């Protein structure tokens, strides 16, 4: 979402009807600015915390957590040259060319325009910064912080309930630029080594949209119906799946997919 669209939505919401000055969560009601902010903070802390359910395999949970800790201790011995080589000016320029103007900045107030029009000198400083991050395996605090903006979903949902809002997080554009460089390296490595992601995965895959996915599903169903065979489909929708990612589970999968060494440690920290 760019900054223009963001403020357009805010203006539309202000004009669309009466606003609310009350928020209800976990049996608590907030009616003034400070208490509403505190309640929003409680809601987002709960939302982004791992919350195993009663059906969660506790033994498996501890087994994976223990393996991840072992991986961390051995990560210095599992370096991958393709991922850990010096970041080049060309890599940075390639990702800068994908940036769009008008996007909202993060807490540091640096915008895409600063990078796009900063010239070669800015790119050289970014190269030094990014390589220092790779060397020390440490992300600056400003890269890890964001401003959460709750946007009302509409459809006459209860405005006093946090679930009626969609969270938009504004993060550092410098951090996102570094993530793009890391992601490009990881994708190239996985495609060459492990054929990851699977050829039939459509979500989070470049140039793969919903229409080809629907077509593939329909043709699969048609194929088996024409042969008088059974067709079984499983549709899974996990509530808050992106918000409540099991971090150790993700790190375990990354390691076993071949993403180890410095880049894995940066993600772990």
Short mmCIF file of C-alpha atoms in Angstrom, two decimals:
data_model
loop_
_atom_site.label_atom_id
_atom_site.label_comp_id
_atom_site.label_asym_id
_atom_site.label_seq_id
_atom_site.Cartn_x
_atom_site.Cartn_y
_atom_site.Cartn_z
CA UNK A 1 0.00 0.00 0.00
CA UNK A 2 1.49 3.36 -0.98
CA UNK A 3 1.24 6.45 1.21
CA UNK A 4 -1.36 8.07 -1.06
CA UNK A 5 -3.68 5.07 -0.91
CA UNK A 6 -3.18 4.83 2.85
CA UNK A 7 -4.35 8.38 3.51
CA UNK A 8 -7.19 8.00 0.98
CA UNK A 9 -8.50 5.07 2.99
CA UNK A 10 -8.19 6.99 6.23
CA UNK A 11 -10.14 9.92 4.76
CA UNK A 12 -12.85 7.61 3.40
CA UNK A 13 -13.25 5.96 6.78
CA UNK A 14 -13.59 9.32 8.50
CA UNK A 15 -16.32 10.34 6.07
CA UNK A 16 -18.10 6.98 5.84
CA UNK A 17 -19.78 7.12 9.22
CA UNK A 18 -19.42 7.68 12.94
CA UNK A 19 -16.12 6.63 14.44
CA UNK A 20 -15.78 4.80 17.73
CA UNK A 21 -13.97 5.88 20.86
CA UNK A 22 -14.27 2.49 22.55
CA UNK A 23 -12.32 -0.74 22.26
CA UNK A 24 -13.18 -4.07 23.91
CA UNK A 25 -10.78 -6.96 24.34
CA UNK A 26 -10.45 -9.82 26.84
CA UNK A 27 -13.26 -8.45 28.98
CA UNK A 28 -11.66 -4.99 29.21
CA UNK A 29 -13.17 -1.82 27.76
CA UNK A 30 -11.12 1.25 26.89
CA UNK A 31 -12.76 4.62 26.29
CA UNK A 32 -9.93 7.18 26.10
CA UNK A 33 -6.88 7.53 23.87
CA UNK A 34 -4.26 6.22 26.30
CA UNK A 35 -6.28 3.20 27.46
CA UNK A 36 -7.26 2.35 23.86
CA UNK A 37 -3.58 2.41 22.85
CA UNK A 38 -2.69 0.16 25.78
CA UNK A 39 -5.46 -2.28 24.86
CA UNK A 40 -4.33 -2.32 21.23
CA UNK A 41 -0.83 -3.13 22.51
CA UNK A 42 -2.17 -6.05 24.55
CA UNK A 43 -4.11 -7.35 21.54
CA UNK A 44 -1.11 -7.26 19.21
CA UNK A 45 1.20 -8.82 21.82
CA UNK A 46 -1.24 -11.72 22.10
CA UNK A 47 -1.73 -11.88 18.33
CA UNK A 48 1.97 -12.18 17.53
CA UNK A 49 2.79 -14.59 20.35
CA UNK A 50 3.03 -18.33 19.80
CA UNK A 51 -0.04 -19.91 21.37
CA UNK A 52 0.00 -23.74 21.20
CA UNK A 53 -3.48 -25.24 21.38
CA UNK A 54 -4.66 -28.28 23.30
CA UNK A 55 -4.12 -30.51 20.26
CA UNK A 56 -0.52 -29.39 19.81
CA UNK A 57 2.08 -32.18 20.13
CA UNK A 58 4.15 -31.04 23.12
CA UNK A 59 6.80 -33.72 22.58
CA UNK A 60 7.27 -32.70 18.95
CA UNK A 61 7.40 -29.02 19.98
CA UNK A 62 10.28 -29.60 22.40
CA UNK A 63 12.06 -31.91 19.96
CA UNK A 64 12.09 -29.25 17.23
CA UNK A 65 13.09 -26.49 19.67
CA UNK A 66 16.01 -28.62 20.87
CA UNK A 67 17.14 -29.29 17.29
CA UNK A 68 16.98 -25.58 16.44
CA UNK A 69 19.19 -24.79 19.42
CA UNK A 70 21.68 -27.43 18.26
CA UNK A 71 21.62 -25.96 14.75
CA UNK A 72 22.37 -22.52 16.21
CA UNK A 73 25.40 -23.85 18.09
CA UNK A 74 26.71 -25.53 14.93
CA UNK A 75 25.77 -22.79 12.47
CA UNK A 76 29.35 -21.48 12.16
CA UNK A 77 30.31 -24.84 10.64
CA UNK A 78 27.45 -24.75 8.13
CA UNK A 79 28.29 -21.67 6.09
CA UNK A 80 27.09 -21.38 2.48
CA UNK A 81 29.40 -19.30 0.24
CA UNK A 82 26.59 -18.45 -2.21
CA UNK A 83 24.59 -16.82 0.59
CA UNK A 84 27.43 -15.29 2.57
CA UNK A 85 29.53 -13.65 -0.13
CA UNK A 86 29.91 -9.86 -0.07
CA UNK A 87 26.83 -7.93 -1.16
CA UNK A 88 27.67 -6.06 -4.36
CA UNK A 89 26.67 -2.65 -5.69
CA UNK A 90 25.00 -4.44 -8.62
CA UNK A 91 22.77 -6.47 -6.29
CA UNK A 92 21.66 -3.31 -4.51
CA UNK A 93 20.98 -1.46 -7.78
CA UNK A 94 18.95 -4.42 -9.05
CA UNK A 95 16.65 -4.28 -6.03
CA UNK A 96 16.47 -0.47 -5.99
CA UNK A 97 15.08 -0.66 -9.53
CA UNK A 98 12.09 -2.61 -8.15
CA UNK A 99 11.17 0.12 -5.63
CA UNK A 100 8.06 2.22 -6.23
CA UNK A 101 7.51 5.85 -5.33
CA UNK A 102 4.79 6.95 -2.96
CA UNK A 103 5.16 4.12 -0.45
CA UNK A 104 4.71 4.85 3.25
CA UNK A 105 7.97 5.01 5.27
CA UNK A 106 8.76 3.16 8.48
CA UNK A 107 9.66 4.63 11.90
CA UNK A 108 12.94 6.03 10.55
CA UNK A 109 10.96 8.18 8.03
CA UNK A 110 13.26 7.12 5.17
CA UNK A 111 11.27 6.71 1.95
CA UNK A 112 11.91 4.87 -1.31
CA UNK A 113 12.46 8.26 -2.95
CA UNK A 114 15.49 8.88 -0.72
CA UNK A 115 17.07 5.71 -2.08
CA UNK A 116 15.90 6.06 -5.68
CA UNK A 117 17.23 9.60 -6.04
CA UNK A 118 20.17 9.37 -3.64
CA UNK A 119 22.64 8.45 -6.36
CA UNK A 120 25.77 6.32 -6.26
CA UNK A 121 26.97 7.74 -2.94
CA UNK A 122 23.88 6.43 -1.12
CA UNK A 123 24.29 3.03 -2.79
CA UNK A 124 27.93 2.85 -1.62
CA UNK A 125 26.91 3.60 1.98
CA UNK A 126 24.13 1.00 1.79
CA UNK A 127 26.64 -1.54 0.50
CA UNK A 128 28.92 -0.91 3.51
CA UNK A 129 25.97 -1.11 5.92
CA UNK A 130 24.53 -4.33 4.45
CA UNK A 131 27.92 -6.07 4.41
CA UNK A 132 28.52 -5.08 8.02
CA UNK A 133 25.15 -6.63 8.93
CA UNK A 134 26.11 -9.82 7.09
CA UNK A 135 29.52 -9.90 8.80
CA UNK A 136 28.25 -9.29 12.34
CA UNK A 137 25.01 -11.29 11.86
CA UNK A 138 23.12 -8.48 13.57
CA UNK A 139 20.14 -6.48 12.28
CA UNK A 140 19.83 -2.86 13.46
CA UNK A 141 16.96 -2.24 15.85
CA UNK A 142 15.38 0.18 13.37
CA UNK A 143 15.10 -2.67 10.84
CA UNK A 144 13.16 -4.77 13.36
CA UNK A 145 10.70 -2.12 14.53
CA UNK A 146 7.49 -1.11 12.79
CA UNK A 147 4.42 1.08 13.25
CA UNK A 148 1.18 -0.91 13.32
CA UNK A 149 -1.84 0.85 11.83
CA UNK A 150 -5.23 -0.85 12.42
CA UNK A 151 -7.49 -0.38 9.37
CA UNK A 152 -11.21 -1.06 9.73
CA UNK A 153 -12.32 -3.97 7.51
CA UNK A 154 -15.79 -2.55 6.92
CA UNK A 155 -18.83 -4.76 6.16
CA UNK A 156 -20.60 -3.40 9.25
CA UNK A 157 -18.23 -5.23 11.58
CA UNK A 158 -18.25 -4.23 15.24
CA UNK A 159 -15.87 -1.27 15.47
CA UNK A 160 -15.19 -1.92 19.15
CA UNK A 161 -13.61 -5.34 18.44
CA UNK A 162 -9.92 -5.59 17.42
CA UNK A 163 -10.75 -8.49 15.08
CA UNK A 164 -12.70 -6.03 12.93
CA UNK A 165 -9.45 -4.36 11.90
CA UNK A 166 -6.61 -5.36 9.59
CA UNK A 167 -3.11 -4.56 10.80
CA UNK A 168 -0.80 -2.75 8.39
CA UNK A 169 2.80 -2.55 9.62
CA UNK A 170 5.05 0.21 8.32
CA UNK A 171 8.68 -0.95 8.48
CA UNK A 172 12.05 0.43 7.41
CA UNK A 173 12.48 0.57 3.63
CA UNK A 174 16.22 -0.05 4.16
CA UNK A 175 15.38 -3.26 6.00
CA UNK A 176 13.02 -4.33 3.22
CA UNK A 177 15.71 -3.61 0.63
CA UNK A 178 18.13 -5.91 2.46
CA UNK A 179 15.41 -8.57 2.73
CA UNK A 180 14.92 -8.43 -1.05
CA UNK A 181 18.64 -9.09 -1.58
CA UNK A 182 18.60 -12.01 0.87
CA UNK A 183 15.41 -13.42 -0.66
CA UNK A 184 16.83 -13.32 -4.19
CA UNK A 185 19.92 -15.23 -3.06
CA UNK A 186 17.84 -17.80 -1.17
CA UNK A 187 15.44 -18.37 -4.07
CA UNK A 188 18.29 -18.98 -6.52
CA UNK A 189 19.92 -21.44 -4.12
CA UNK A 190 16.72 -23.40 -3.45
CA UNK A 191 15.78 -23.58 -7.12
CA UNK A 192 19.20 -24.98 -8.03
CA UNK A 193 19.57 -27.42 -5.13
CA UNK A 194 16.21 -28.57 -3.82
CA UNK A 195 13.63 -27.53 -6.41
CA UNK A 196 11.88 -25.49 -3.70
CA UNK A 197 9.11 -24.46 -3.80
CA UNK A 198 7.22 -27.38 -5.31
CA UNK A 199 6.12 -26.90 -8.91
CA UNK A 200 2.46 -26.93 -7.90
CA UNK A 201 2.81 -24.30 -5.18
CA UNK A 202 1.07 -21.07 -6.21
CA UNK A 203 1.11 -18.99 -3.02
CA UNK A 204 4.10 -16.66 -2.53
CA UNK A 205 5.58 -17.70 -5.89
CA UNK A 206 6.52 -15.14 -8.53
CA UNK A 207 4.24 -15.06 -11.59
CA UNK A 208 1.85 -17.59 -10.03
CA UNK A 209 -1.67 -16.26 -9.48
CA UNK A 210 -5.02 -17.66 -8.40
CA UNK A 211 -6.35 -18.24 -11.96
CA UNK A 212 -3.73 -20.90 -12.91
CA UNK A 213 -4.31 -22.54 -9.51
CA UNK A 214 -8.08 -22.72 -10.11
CA UNK A 215 -7.51 -24.05 -13.63
CA UNK A 216 -5.18 -26.80 -12.33
CA UNK A 217 -7.73 -27.81 -9.68
CA UNK A 218 -10.64 -27.88 -12.15
CA UNK A 219 -8.68 -29.93 -14.69
CA UNK A 220 -7.63 -32.41 -12.00
CA UNK A 221 -11.26 -32.84 -10.95
CA UNK A 222 -12.39 -33.17 -14.56
CA UNK A 223 -9.70 -35.79 -15.28
CA UNK A 224 -10.86 -38.14 -12.54
CA UNK A 225 -14.58 -37.56 -13.05
CA UNK A 226 -14.24 -38.55 -16.71
CA UNK A 227 -12.65 -41.79 -15.53
CA UNK A 228 -15.41 -42.42 -12.96
CA UNK A 229 -12.94 -42.13 -10.12
CA UNK A 230 -13.23 -40.54 -6.70
CA UNK A 231 -11.84 -37.05 -6.17
CA UNK A 232 -10.76 -35.86 -2.75
CA UNK A 233 -9.92 -32.21 -2.04
CA UNK A 234 -8.72 -30.73 1.23
CA UNK A 235 -9.16 -27.00 1.89
CA UNK A 236 -7.39 -25.69 4.98
CA UNK A 237 -7.79 -22.21 6.42
CA UNK A 238 -5.67 -21.51 9.49
CA UNK A 239 -6.84 -18.56 11.56
CA UNK A 240 -4.11 -15.91 11.96
CA UNK A 241 -1.68 -18.27 10.17
CA UNK A 242 0.71 -15.52 9.07
CA UNK A 243 0.53 -13.65 12.38
CA UNK A 244 1.26 -16.70 14.54
CA UNK A 245 4.09 -18.42 12.74
CA UNK A 246 5.87 -21.01 14.87
CA UNK A 247 9.36 -19.50 14.69
CA UNK A 248 11.34 -22.61 15.64
CA UNK A 249 9.30 -24.66 13.18
CA UNK A 250 10.14 -22.18 10.42
CA UNK A 251 13.85 -22.17 11.34
CA UNK A 252 13.85 -25.98 11.35
CA UNK A 253 12.39 -26.08 7.84
CA UNK A 254 14.84 -23.45 6.56
CA UNK A 255 17.82 -25.37 7.91
CA UNK A 256 16.65 -28.67 6.40
CA UNK A 257 15.94 -26.94 3.08
CA UNK A 258 19.60 -25.92 2.94
CA UNK A 259 19.43 -22.37 4.33
CA UNK A 260 22.11 -22.45 7.05
CA UNK A 261 25.06 -20.37 8.23
CA UNK A 262 25.04 -16.59 8.63
CA UNK A 263 21.71 -15.91 6.93
CA UNK A 264 19.98 -18.49 9.11
CA UNK A 265 21.54 -16.96 12.24
CA UNK A 266 20.37 -13.48 11.25
CA UNK A 267 16.82 -14.86 10.92
CA UNK A 268 17.16 -16.68 14.26
CA UNK A 269 18.23 -13.52 16.10
#
